[in-house]
């Protein structure tokens, strides 16, 4: 075999080996890239799943909070109306609704964002005043006036407060969007707080009068 033929043979073998090795390297790189992409995709899917679970937990919490608030208000209103009609009223009904709300509100306090918590806290105090209204009915100096005041509270300011909570929760979830809602929220919150403070002062005055010796 002459030198030229040997050189050609060596080049041919070298090219074959080089091509094989080069192909193996490229294949390994492609496999690594695919593995990295799969891991990244798996990470994204896990993150999305965690976000979906957190959002669902938030929706569940908000739904339970809203339901408990409505049930508390409606139960208190029904108790007042039944008492005015002279019907026997089971006091456990109102206490059960009160405890259910207290439980949901206690859980929500740890998770609500600041603006939502502000509304929920105001409603919590307003529901508490409503409870006092019902409990104080029998000792009111003017029973007819007390019944009218109670019904006005539950169908007016407190009803608006429960509505405000529901809309605030829906905005926080992104279900409802109103660019002017923040202004509306502040206005309704101020109105609720003012009405509650006014009623609280009236109830306090009646309690003080009832406690005064004849």
JSON list of C-alpha atoms in Angstrom, two decimals:
[
{"chain": "A", "resi": 1, "resn": "UNK", "atom": "CA", "xyz": [0.00, 0.00, 0.00]},
{"chain": "A", "resi": 2, "resn": "UNK", "atom": "CA", "xyz": [1.53, 3.31, -0.99]},
{"chain": "A", "resi": 3, "resn": "UNK", "atom": "CA", "xyz": [1.61, 6.39, 1.19]},
{"chain": "A", "resi": 4, "resn": "UNK", "atom": "CA", "xyz": [-1.26, 8.09, -0.59]},
{"chain": "A", "resi": 5, "resn": "UNK", "atom": "CA", "xyz": [-3.57, 5.12, -0.19]},
{"chain": "A", "resi": 6, "resn": "UNK", "atom": "CA", "xyz": [-2.66, 4.82, 3.50]},
{"chain": "A", "resi": 7, "resn": "UNK", "atom": "CA", "xyz": [-3.35, 8.49, 4.11]},
{"chain": "A", "resi": 8, "resn": "UNK", "atom": "CA", "xyz": [-6.74, 8.27, 2.41]},
{"chain": "A", "resi": 9, "resn": "UNK", "atom": "CA", "xyz": [-7.61, 5.21, 4.50]},
{"chain": "A", "resi": 10, "resn": "UNK", "atom": "CA", "xyz": [-6.59, 6.93, 7.73]},
{"chain": "A", "resi": 11, "resn": "UNK", "atom": "CA", "xyz": [-8.58, 10.05, 6.86]},
{"chain": "A", "resi": 12, "resn": "UNK", "atom": "CA", "xyz": [-11.61, 7.92, 6.05]},
{"chain": "A", "resi": 13, "resn": "UNK", "atom": "CA", "xyz": [-11.40, 6.04, 9.36]},
{"chain": "A", "resi": 14, "resn": "UNK", "atom": "CA", "xyz": [-10.83, 9.26, 11.26]},
{"chain": "A", "resi": 15, "resn": "UNK", "atom": "CA", "xyz": [-13.80, 10.89, 9.60]},
{"chain": "A", "resi": 16, "resn": "UNK", "atom": "CA", "xyz": [-16.01, 7.96, 10.47]},
{"chain": "A", "resi": 17, "resn": "UNK", "atom": "CA", "xyz": [-14.90, 7.94, 14.10]},
{"chain": "A", "resi": 18, "resn": "UNK", "atom": "CA", "xyz": [-15.19, 11.70, 14.33]},
{"chain": "A", "resi": 19, "resn": "UNK", "atom": "CA", "xyz": [-18.67, 11.62, 12.90]},
{"chain": "A", "resi": 20, "resn": "UNK", "atom": "CA", "xyz": [-19.72, 8.91, 15.31]},
{"chain": "A", "resi": 21, "resn": "UNK", "atom": "CA", "xyz": [-18.27, 10.69, 18.31]},
{"chain": "A", "resi": 22, "resn": "UNK", "atom": "CA", "xyz": [-19.69, 14.03, 17.19]},
{"chain": "A", "resi": 23, "resn": "UNK", "atom": "CA", "xyz": [-23.11, 12.48, 16.77]},
{"chain": "A", "resi": 24, "resn": "UNK", "atom": "CA", "xyz": [-22.93, 10.95, 20.23]},
{"chain": "A", "resi": 25, "resn": "UNK", "atom": "CA", "xyz": [-21.99, 14.31, 21.78]},
{"chain": "A", "resi": 26, "resn": "UNK", "atom": "CA", "xyz": [-24.83, 16.07, 19.99]},
{"chain": "A", "resi": 27, "resn": "UNK", "atom": "CA", "xyz": [-27.23, 13.34, 21.08]},
{"chain": "A", "resi": 28, "resn": "UNK", "atom": "CA", "xyz": [-26.13, 13.69, 24.71]},
{"chain": "A", "resi": 29, "resn": "UNK", "atom": "CA", "xyz": [-26.55, 17.46, 24.54]},
{"chain": "A", "resi": 30, "resn": "UNK", "atom": "CA", "xyz": [-30.03, 17.06, 23.07]},
{"chain": "A", "resi": 31, "resn": "UNK", "atom": "CA", "xyz": [-30.95, 14.56, 25.79]},
{"chain": "A", "resi": 32, "resn": "UNK", "atom": "CA", "xyz": [-29.71, 16.90, 28.51]},
{"chain": "A", "resi": 33, "resn": "UNK", "atom": "CA", "xyz": [-31.60, 19.84, 26.99]},
{"chain": "A", "resi": 34, "resn": "UNK", "atom": "CA", "xyz": [-34.76, 17.75, 26.78]},
{"chain": "A", "resi": 35, "resn": "UNK", "atom": "CA", "xyz": [-34.35, 16.65, 30.41]},
{"chain": "A", "resi": 36, "resn": "UNK", "atom": "CA", "xyz": [-33.88, 20.26, 31.52]},
{"chain": "A", "resi": 37, "resn": "UNK", "atom": "CA", "xyz": [-36.98, 21.31, 29.57]},
{"chain": "A", "resi": 38, "resn": "UNK", "atom": "CA", "xyz": [-39.01, 18.47, 31.09]},
{"chain": "A", "resi": 39, "resn": "UNK", "atom": "CA", "xyz": [-37.90, 19.44, 34.60]},
{"chain": "A", "resi": 40, "resn": "UNK", "atom": "CA", "xyz": [-38.76, 23.07, 33.97]},
{"chain": "A", "resi": 41, "resn": "UNK", "atom": "CA", "xyz": [-42.16, 22.07, 32.59]},
{"chain": "A", "resi": 42, "resn": "UNK", "atom": "CA", "xyz": [-42.78, 19.86, 35.63]},
{"chain": "A", "resi": 43, "resn": "UNK", "atom": "CA", "xyz": [-41.81, 22.76, 37.93]},
{"chain": "A", "resi": 44, "resn": "UNK", "atom": "CA", "xyz": [-44.23, 25.07, 36.12]},
{"chain": "A", "resi": 45, "resn": "UNK", "atom": "CA", "xyz": [-47.01, 22.52, 36.37]},
{"chain": "A", "resi": 46, "resn": "UNK", "atom": "CA", "xyz": [-46.40, 22.01, 40.09]},
{"chain": "A", "resi": 47, "resn": "UNK", "atom": "CA", "xyz": [-46.37, 25.77, 40.64]},
{"chain": "A", "resi": 48, "resn": "UNK", "atom": "CA", "xyz": [-49.62, 26.14, 38.70]},
{"chain": "A", "resi": 49, "resn": "UNK", "atom": "CA", "xyz": [-51.17, 23.33, 40.71]},
{"chain": "A", "resi": 50, "resn": "UNK", "atom": "CA", "xyz": [-50.14, 25.02, 43.97]},
{"chain": "A", "resi": 51, "resn": "UNK", "atom": "CA", "xyz": [-51.59, 28.33, 42.76]},
{"chain": "A", "resi": 52, "resn": "UNK", "atom": "CA", "xyz": [-54.84, 26.63, 41.73]},
{"chain": "A", "resi": 53, "resn": "UNK", "atom": "CA", "xyz": [-55.13, 24.92, 45.10]},
{"chain": "A", "resi": 54, "resn": "UNK", "atom": "CA", "xyz": [-54.45, 28.17, 46.95]},
{"chain": "A", "resi": 55, "resn": "UNK", "atom": "CA", "xyz": [-57.04, 30.01, 44.84]},
{"chain": "A", "resi": 56, "resn": "UNK", "atom": "CA", "xyz": [-59.60, 27.28, 45.45]},
{"chain": "A", "resi": 57, "resn": "UNK", "atom": "CA", "xyz": [-58.93, 27.38, 49.19]},
{"chain": "A", "resi": 58, "resn": "UNK", "atom": "CA", "xyz": [-59.40, 31.15, 49.08]},
{"chain": "A", "resi": 59, "resn": "UNK", "atom": "CA", "xyz": [-62.70, 30.82, 47.19]},
{"chain": "A", "resi": 60, "resn": "UNK", "atom": "CA", "xyz": [-63.92, 28.25, 49.72]},
{"chain": "A", "resi": 61, "resn": "UNK", "atom": "CA", "xyz": [-62.96, 30.49, 52.64]},
{"chain": "A", "resi": 62, "resn": "UNK", "atom": "CA", "xyz": [-64.71, 33.49, 51.09]},
{"chain": "A", "resi": 63, "resn": "UNK", "atom": "CA", "xyz": [-67.83, 31.48, 50.28]},
{"chain": "A", "resi": 64, "resn": "UNK", "atom": "CA", "xyz": [-68.10, 30.19, 53.86]},
{"chain": "A", "resi": 65, "resn": "UNK", "atom": "CA", "xyz": [-67.52, 33.68, 55.28]},
{"chain": "A", "resi": 66, "resn": "UNK", "atom": "CA", "xyz": [-70.18, 35.20, 53.06]},
{"chain": "A", "resi": 67, "resn": "UNK", "atom": "CA", "xyz": [-72.67, 32.43, 53.84]},
{"chain": "A", "resi": 68, "resn": "UNK", "atom": "CA", "xyz": [-72.12, 32.75, 57.59]},
{"chain": "A", "resi": 69, "resn": "UNK", "atom": "CA", "xyz": [-72.62, 36.54, 57.48]},
{"chain": "A", "resi": 70, "resn": "UNK", "atom": "CA", "xyz": [-75.87, 36.23, 55.54]},
{"chain": "A", "resi": 71, "resn": "UNK", "atom": "CA", "xyz": [-77.17, 33.47, 57.79]},
{"chain": "A", "resi": 72, "resn": "UNK", "atom": "CA", "xyz": [-76.39, 35.49, 60.92]},
{"chain": "A", "resi": 73, "resn": "UNK", "atom": "CA", "xyz": [-78.20, 38.59, 59.65]},
{"chain": "A", "resi": 74, "resn": "UNK", "atom": "CA", "xyz": [-81.22, 36.67, 58.34]},
{"chain": "A", "resi": 75, "resn": "UNK", "atom": "CA", "xyz": [-81.55, 34.63, 61.54]},
{"chain": "A", "resi": 76, "resn": "UNK", "atom": "CA", "xyz": [-81.45, 37.74, 63.71]},
{"chain": "A", "resi": 77, "resn": "UNK", "atom": "CA", "xyz": [-84.01, 39.48, 61.51]},
{"chain": "A", "resi": 78, "resn": "UNK", "atom": "CA", "xyz": [-86.31, 36.43, 61.59]},
{"chain": "A", "resi": 79, "resn": "UNK", "atom": "CA", "xyz": [-86.03, 36.19, 65.37]},
{"chain": "A", "resi": 80, "resn": "UNK", "atom": "CA", "xyz": [-87.09, 39.83, 65.71]},
{"chain": "A", "resi": 81, "resn": "UNK", "atom": "CA", "xyz": [-90.05, 39.40, 63.37]},
{"chain": "A", "resi": 82, "resn": "UNK", "atom": "CA", "xyz": [-91.17, 36.20, 65.09]},
{"chain": "A", "resi": 83, "resn": "UNK", "atom": "CA", "xyz": [-90.94, 37.83, 68.52]},
{"chain": "A", "resi": 84, "resn": "UNK", "atom": "CA", "xyz": [-92.97, 40.79, 67.30]},
{"chain": "A", "resi": 85, "resn": "UNK", "atom": "CA", "xyz": [-95.69, 38.39, 66.15]},
{"chain": "A", "resi": 86, "resn": "UNK", "atom": "CA", "xyz": [-95.72, 36.86, 69.60]},
{"chain": "A", "resi": 87, "resn": "UNK", "atom": "CA", "xyz": [-94.27, 33.53, 68.52]},
{"chain": "A", "resi": 88, "resn": "UNK", "atom": "CA", "xyz": [-91.99, 31.42, 70.67]},
{"chain": "A", "resi": 89, "resn": "UNK", "atom": "CA", "xyz": [-88.38, 31.85, 69.55]},
{"chain": "A", "resi": 90, "resn": "UNK", "atom": "CA", "xyz": [-85.60, 29.37, 70.23]},
{"chain": "A", "resi": 91, "resn": "UNK", "atom": "CA", "xyz": [-82.63, 31.48, 71.41]},
{"chain": "A", "resi": 92, "resn": "UNK", "atom": "CA", "xyz": [-80.26, 28.73, 70.27]},
{"chain": "A", "resi": 93, "resn": "UNK", "atom": "CA", "xyz": [-80.98, 29.63, 66.64]},
{"chain": "A", "resi": 94, "resn": "UNK", "atom": "CA", "xyz": [-79.37, 33.04, 66.95]},
{"chain": "A", "resi": 95, "resn": "UNK", "atom": "CA", "xyz": [-76.53, 31.78, 69.12]},
{"chain": "A", "resi": 96, "resn": "UNK", "atom": "CA", "xyz": [-75.73, 29.04, 66.59]},
{"chain": "A", "resi": 97, "resn": "UNK", "atom": "CA", "xyz": [-75.62, 31.57, 63.73]},
{"chain": "A", "resi": 98, "resn": "UNK", "atom": "CA", "xyz": [-73.44, 33.84, 65.87]},
{"chain": "A", "resi": 99, "resn": "UNK", "atom": "CA", "xyz": [-70.98, 31.03, 66.64]},
{"chain": "A", "resi": 100, "resn": "UNK", "atom": "CA", "xyz": [-70.83, 29.95, 62.99]},
{"chain": "A", "resi": 101, "resn": "UNK", "atom": "CA", "xyz": [-69.95, 33.49, 61.92]},
{"chain": "A", "resi": 102, "resn": "UNK", "atom": "CA", "xyz": [-67.40, 33.82, 64.73]},
{"chain": "A", "resi": 103, "resn": "UNK", "atom": "CA", "xyz": [-65.70, 30.61, 63.60]},
{"chain": "A", "resi": 104, "resn": "UNK", "atom": "CA", "xyz": [-65.50, 31.67, 59.95]},
{"chain": "A", "resi": 105, "resn": "UNK", "atom": "CA", "xyz": [-64.39, 35.19, 60.83]},
{"chain": "A", "resi": 106, "resn": "UNK", "atom": "CA", "xyz": [-61.66, 33.83, 63.12]},
{"chain": "A", "resi": 107, "resn": "UNK", "atom": "CA", "xyz": [-60.27, 31.70, 60.30]},
{"chain": "A", "resi": 108, "resn": "UNK", "atom": "CA", "xyz": [-60.55, 34.52, 57.76]},
{"chain": "A", "resi": 109, "resn": "UNK", "atom": "CA", "xyz": [-58.64, 36.99, 59.93]},
{"chain": "A", "resi": 110, "resn": "UNK", "atom": "CA", "xyz": [-55.47, 35.00, 59.28]},
{"chain": "A", "resi": 111, "resn": "UNK", "atom": "CA", "xyz": [-55.86, 35.08, 55.49]},
{"chain": "A", "resi": 112, "resn": "UNK", "atom": "CA", "xyz": [-57.73, 38.22, 54.43]},
{"chain": "A", "resi": 113, "resn": "UNK", "atom": "CA", "xyz": [-55.83, 41.04, 52.73]},
{"chain": "A", "resi": 114, "resn": "UNK", "atom": "CA", "xyz": [-55.95, 44.40, 54.50]},
{"chain": "A", "resi": 115, "resn": "UNK", "atom": "CA", "xyz": [-58.82, 46.02, 52.59]},
{"chain": "A", "resi": 116, "resn": "UNK", "atom": "CA", "xyz": [-61.01, 42.91, 52.81]},
{"chain": "A", "resi": 117, "resn": "UNK", "atom": "CA", "xyz": [-60.22, 42.49, 56.50]},
{"chain": "A", "resi": 118, "resn": "UNK", "atom": "CA", "xyz": [-61.25, 46.09, 57.09]},
{"chain": "A", "resi": 119, "resn": "UNK", "atom": "CA", "xyz": [-64.70, 45.37, 55.68]},
{"chain": "A", "resi": 120, "resn": "UNK", "atom": "CA", "xyz": [-65.03, 42.03, 57.49]},
{"chain": "A", "resi": 121, "resn": "UNK", "atom": "CA", "xyz": [-64.03, 43.64, 60.80]},
{"chain": "A", "resi": 122, "resn": "UNK", "atom": "CA", "xyz": [-66.56, 46.43, 60.40]},
{"chain": "A", "resi": 123, "resn": "UNK", "atom": "CA", "xyz": [-69.24, 43.88, 59.57]},
{"chain": "A", "resi": 124, "resn": "UNK", "atom": "CA", "xyz": [-68.23, 41.76, 62.56]},
{"chain": "A", "resi": 125, "resn": "UNK", "atom": "CA", "xyz": [-68.81, 44.70, 64.90]},
{"chain": "A", "resi": 126, "resn": "UNK", "atom": "CA", "xyz": [-72.07, 45.52, 63.14]},
{"chain": "A", "resi": 127, "resn": "UNK", "atom": "CA", "xyz": [-73.34, 41.96, 63.49]},
{"chain": "A", "resi": 128, "resn": "UNK", "atom": "CA", "xyz": [-72.39, 42.14, 67.16]},
{"chain": "A", "resi": 129, "resn": "UNK", "atom": "CA", "xyz": [-74.52, 45.26, 67.57]},
{"chain": "A", "resi": 130, "resn": "UNK", "atom": "CA", "xyz": [-77.36, 43.41, 65.86]},
{"chain": "A", "resi": 131, "resn": "UNK", "atom": "CA", "xyz": [-77.02, 40.63, 68.41]},
{"chain": "A", "resi": 132, "resn": "UNK", "atom": "CA", "xyz": [-77.25, 43.22, 71.21]},
{"chain": "A", "resi": 133, "resn": "UNK", "atom": "CA", "xyz": [-80.34, 44.72, 69.57]},
{"chain": "A", "resi": 134, "resn": "UNK", "atom": "CA", "xyz": [-82.11, 41.36, 69.72]},
{"chain": "A", "resi": 135, "resn": "UNK", "atom": "CA", "xyz": [-81.03, 40.56, 73.28]},
{"chain": "A", "resi": 136, "resn": "UNK", "atom": "CA", "xyz": [-82.00, 44.00, 74.52]},
{"chain": "A", "resi": 137, "resn": "UNK", "atom": "CA", "xyz": [-85.49, 43.96, 73.03]},
{"chain": "A", "resi": 138, "resn": "UNK", "atom": "CA", "xyz": [-87.32, 42.65, 76.13]},
{"chain": "A", "resi": 139, "resn": "UNK", "atom": "CA", "xyz": [-85.93, 45.43, 78.34]},
{"chain": "A", "resi": 140, "resn": "UNK", "atom": "CA", "xyz": [-86.54, 48.29, 75.89]},
{"chain": "A", "resi": 141, "resn": "UNK", "atom": "CA", "xyz": [-88.62, 51.16, 77.34]},
{"chain": "A", "resi": 142, "resn": "UNK", "atom": "CA", "xyz": [-90.68, 51.38, 74.13]},
{"chain": "A", "resi": 143, "resn": "UNK", "atom": "CA", "xyz": [-91.10, 47.90, 72.66]},
{"chain": "A", "resi": 144, "resn": "UNK", "atom": "CA", "xyz": [-92.81, 48.98, 69.45]},
{"chain": "A", "resi": 145, "resn": "UNK", "atom": "CA", "xyz": [-90.09, 51.50, 68.74]},
{"chain": "A", "resi": 146, "resn": "UNK", "atom": "CA", "xyz": [-87.44, 48.89, 69.56]},
{"chain": "A", "resi": 147, "resn": "UNK", "atom": "CA", "xyz": [-88.93, 46.42, 67.09]},
{"chain": "A", "resi": 148, "resn": "UNK", "atom": "CA", "xyz": [-89.01, 49.02, 64.34]},
{"chain": "A", "resi": 149, "resn": "UNK", "atom": "CA", "xyz": [-85.45, 50.04, 65.10]},
{"chain": "A", "resi": 150, "resn": "UNK", "atom": "CA", "xyz": [-84.29, 46.43, 65.01]},
{"chain": "A", "resi": 151, "resn": "UNK", "atom": "CA", "xyz": [-85.99, 45.67, 61.70]},
{"chain": "A", "resi": 152, "resn": "UNK", "atom": "CA", "xyz": [-84.63, 48.89, 60.21]},
{"chain": "A", "resi": 153, "resn": "UNK", "atom": "CA", "xyz": [-81.10, 47.90, 61.27]},
{"chain": "A", "resi": 154, "resn": "UNK", "atom": "CA", "xyz": [-81.25, 44.39, 59.83]},
{"chain": "A", "resi": 155, "resn": "UNK", "atom": "CA", "xyz": [-82.91, 45.39, 56.55]},
{"chain": "A", "resi": 156, "resn": "UNK", "atom": "CA", "xyz": [-80.91, 48.61, 56.13]},
{"chain": "A", "resi": 157, "resn": "UNK", "atom": "CA", "xyz": [-77.32, 49.24, 57.27]},
{"chain": "A", "resi": 158, "resn": "UNK", "atom": "CA", "xyz": [-76.56, 45.63, 58.20]},
{"chain": "A", "resi": 159, "resn": "UNK", "atom": "CA", "xyz": [-77.97, 44.31, 54.93]},
{"chain": "A", "resi": 160, "resn": "UNK", "atom": "CA", "xyz": [-75.79, 46.83, 53.10]},
{"chain": "A", "resi": 161, "resn": "UNK", "atom": "CA", "xyz": [-72.82, 45.69, 55.17]},
{"chain": "A", "resi": 162, "resn": "UNK", "atom": "CA", "xyz": [-73.30, 42.04, 54.18]},
{"chain": "A", "resi": 163, "resn": "UNK", "atom": "CA", "xyz": [-73.63, 43.13, 50.56]},
{"chain": "A", "resi": 164, "resn": "UNK", "atom": "CA", "xyz": [-70.42, 45.16, 50.85]},
{"chain": "A", "resi": 165, "resn": "UNK", "atom": "CA", "xyz": [-68.56, 42.13, 52.17]},
{"chain": "A", "resi": 166, "resn": "UNK", "atom": "CA", "xyz": [-69.78, 39.96, 49.30]},
{"chain": "A", "resi": 167, "resn": "UNK", "atom": "CA", "xyz": [-68.78, 42.48, 46.63]},
{"chain": "A", "resi": 168, "resn": "UNK", "atom": "CA", "xyz": [-65.42, 43.09, 48.30]},
{"chain": "A", "resi": 169, "resn": "UNK", "atom": "CA", "xyz": [-64.71, 39.36, 48.31]},
{"chain": "A", "resi": 170, "resn": "UNK", "atom": "CA", "xyz": [-65.69, 39.06, 44.65]},
{"chain": "A", "resi": 171, "resn": "UNK", "atom": "CA", "xyz": [-63.37, 41.93, 43.72]},
{"chain": "A", "resi": 172, "resn": "UNK", "atom": "CA", "xyz": [-60.49, 40.36, 45.61]},
{"chain": "A", "resi": 173, "resn": "UNK", "atom": "CA", "xyz": [-61.07, 37.10, 43.74]},
{"chain": "A", "resi": 174, "resn": "UNK", "atom": "CA", "xyz": [-61.19, 38.96, 40.43]},
{"chain": "A", "resi": 175, "resn": "UNK", "atom": "CA", "xyz": [-64.73, 37.75, 39.74]},
{"chain": "A", "resi": 176, "resn": "UNK", "atom": "CA", "xyz": [-66.08, 41.29, 39.69]},
{"chain": "A", "resi": 177, "resn": "UNK", "atom": "CA", "xyz": [-64.16, 44.31, 38.45]},
{"chain": "A", "resi": 178, "resn": "UNK", "atom": "CA", "xyz": [-65.19, 47.94, 38.93]},
{"chain": "A", "resi": 179, "resn": "UNK", "atom": "CA", "xyz": [-62.55, 50.65, 38.54]},
{"chain": "A", "resi": 180, "resn": "UNK", "atom": "CA", "xyz": [-64.49, 52.87, 40.97]},
{"chain": "A", "resi": 181, "resn": "UNK", "atom": "CA", "xyz": [-65.08, 50.20, 43.57]},
{"chain": "A", "resi": 182, "resn": "UNK", "atom": "CA", "xyz": [-62.44, 51.45, 46.02]},
{"chain": "A", "resi": 183, "resn": "UNK", "atom": "CA", "xyz": [-64.26, 54.75, 46.36]},
{"chain": "A", "resi": 184, "resn": "UNK", "atom": "CA", "xyz": [-67.59, 52.96, 46.74]},
{"chain": "A", "resi": 185, "resn": "UNK", "atom": "CA", "xyz": [-66.10, 50.64, 49.34]},
{"chain": "A", "resi": 186, "resn": "UNK", "atom": "CA", "xyz": [-64.81, 53.54, 51.45]},
{"chain": "A", "resi": 187, "resn": "UNK", "atom": "CA", "xyz": [-68.15, 55.36, 51.26]},
{"chain": "A", "resi": 188, "resn": "UNK", "atom": "CA", "xyz": [-70.22, 52.30, 52.21]},
{"chain": "A", "resi": 189, "resn": "UNK", "atom": "CA", "xyz": [-67.80, 51.42, 54.98]},
{"chain": "A", "resi": 190, "resn": "UNK", "atom": "CA", "xyz": [-68.02, 54.92, 56.45]},
{"chain": "A", "resi": 191, "resn": "UNK", "atom": "CA", "xyz": [-71.83, 54.81, 56.29]},
{"chain": "A", "resi": 192, "resn": "UNK", "atom": "CA", "xyz": [-71.94, 51.43, 58.02]},
{"chain": "A", "resi": 193, "resn": "UNK", "atom": "CA", "xyz": [-69.56, 52.53, 60.77]},
{"chain": "A", "resi": 194, "resn": "UNK", "atom": "CA", "xyz": [-71.52, 55.74, 61.39]},
{"chain": "A", "resi": 195, "resn": "UNK", "atom": "CA", "xyz": [-74.84, 53.89, 61.61]},
{"chain": "A", "resi": 196, "resn": "UNK", "atom": "CA", "xyz": [-73.36, 51.27, 63.94]},
{"chain": "A", "resi": 197, "resn": "UNK", "atom": "CA", "xyz": [-71.85, 53.89, 66.26]},
{"chain": "A", "resi": 198, "resn": "UNK", "atom": "CA", "xyz": [-75.14, 55.75, 66.40]},
{"chain": "A", "resi": 199, "resn": "UNK", "atom": "CA", "xyz": [-77.08, 52.59, 67.27]},
{"chain": "A", "resi": 200, "resn": "UNK", "atom": "CA", "xyz": [-74.46, 51.57, 69.83]},
{"chain": "A", "resi": 201, "resn": "UNK", "atom": "CA", "xyz": [-74.79, 54.91, 71.60]},
{"chain": "A", "resi": 202, "resn": "UNK", "atom": "CA", "xyz": [-78.57, 54.56, 71.67]},
{"chain": "A", "resi": 203, "resn": "UNK", "atom": "CA", "xyz": [-78.41, 51.05, 73.10]},
{"chain": "A", "resi": 204, "resn": "UNK", "atom": "CA", "xyz": [-75.86, 52.14, 75.70]},
{"chain": "A", "resi": 205, "resn": "UNK", "atom": "CA", "xyz": [-78.11, 55.00, 76.77]},
{"chain": "A", "resi": 206, "resn": "UNK", "atom": "CA", "xyz": [-81.06, 52.61, 77.17]},
{"chain": "A", "resi": 207, "resn": "UNK", "atom": "CA", "xyz": [-78.97, 50.20, 79.23]},
{"chain": "A", "resi": 208, "resn": "UNK", "atom": "CA", "xyz": [-77.82, 53.04, 81.46]},
{"chain": "A", "resi": 209, "resn": "UNK", "atom": "CA", "xyz": [-81.39, 54.20, 81.91]},
{"chain": "A", "resi": 210, "resn": "UNK", "atom": "CA", "xyz": [-82.57, 50.69, 82.74]},
{"chain": "A", "resi": 211, "resn": "UNK", "atom": "CA", "xyz": [-79.81, 50.30, 85.32]},
{"chain": "A", "resi": 212, "resn": "UNK", "atom": "CA", "xyz": [-80.70, 53.61, 87.03]},
{"chain": "A", "resi": 213, "resn": "UNK", "atom": "CA", "xyz": [-82.63, 53.13, 90.30]},
{"chain": "A", "resi": 214, "resn": "UNK", "atom": "CA", "xyz": [-86.19, 54.47, 90.37]}
]
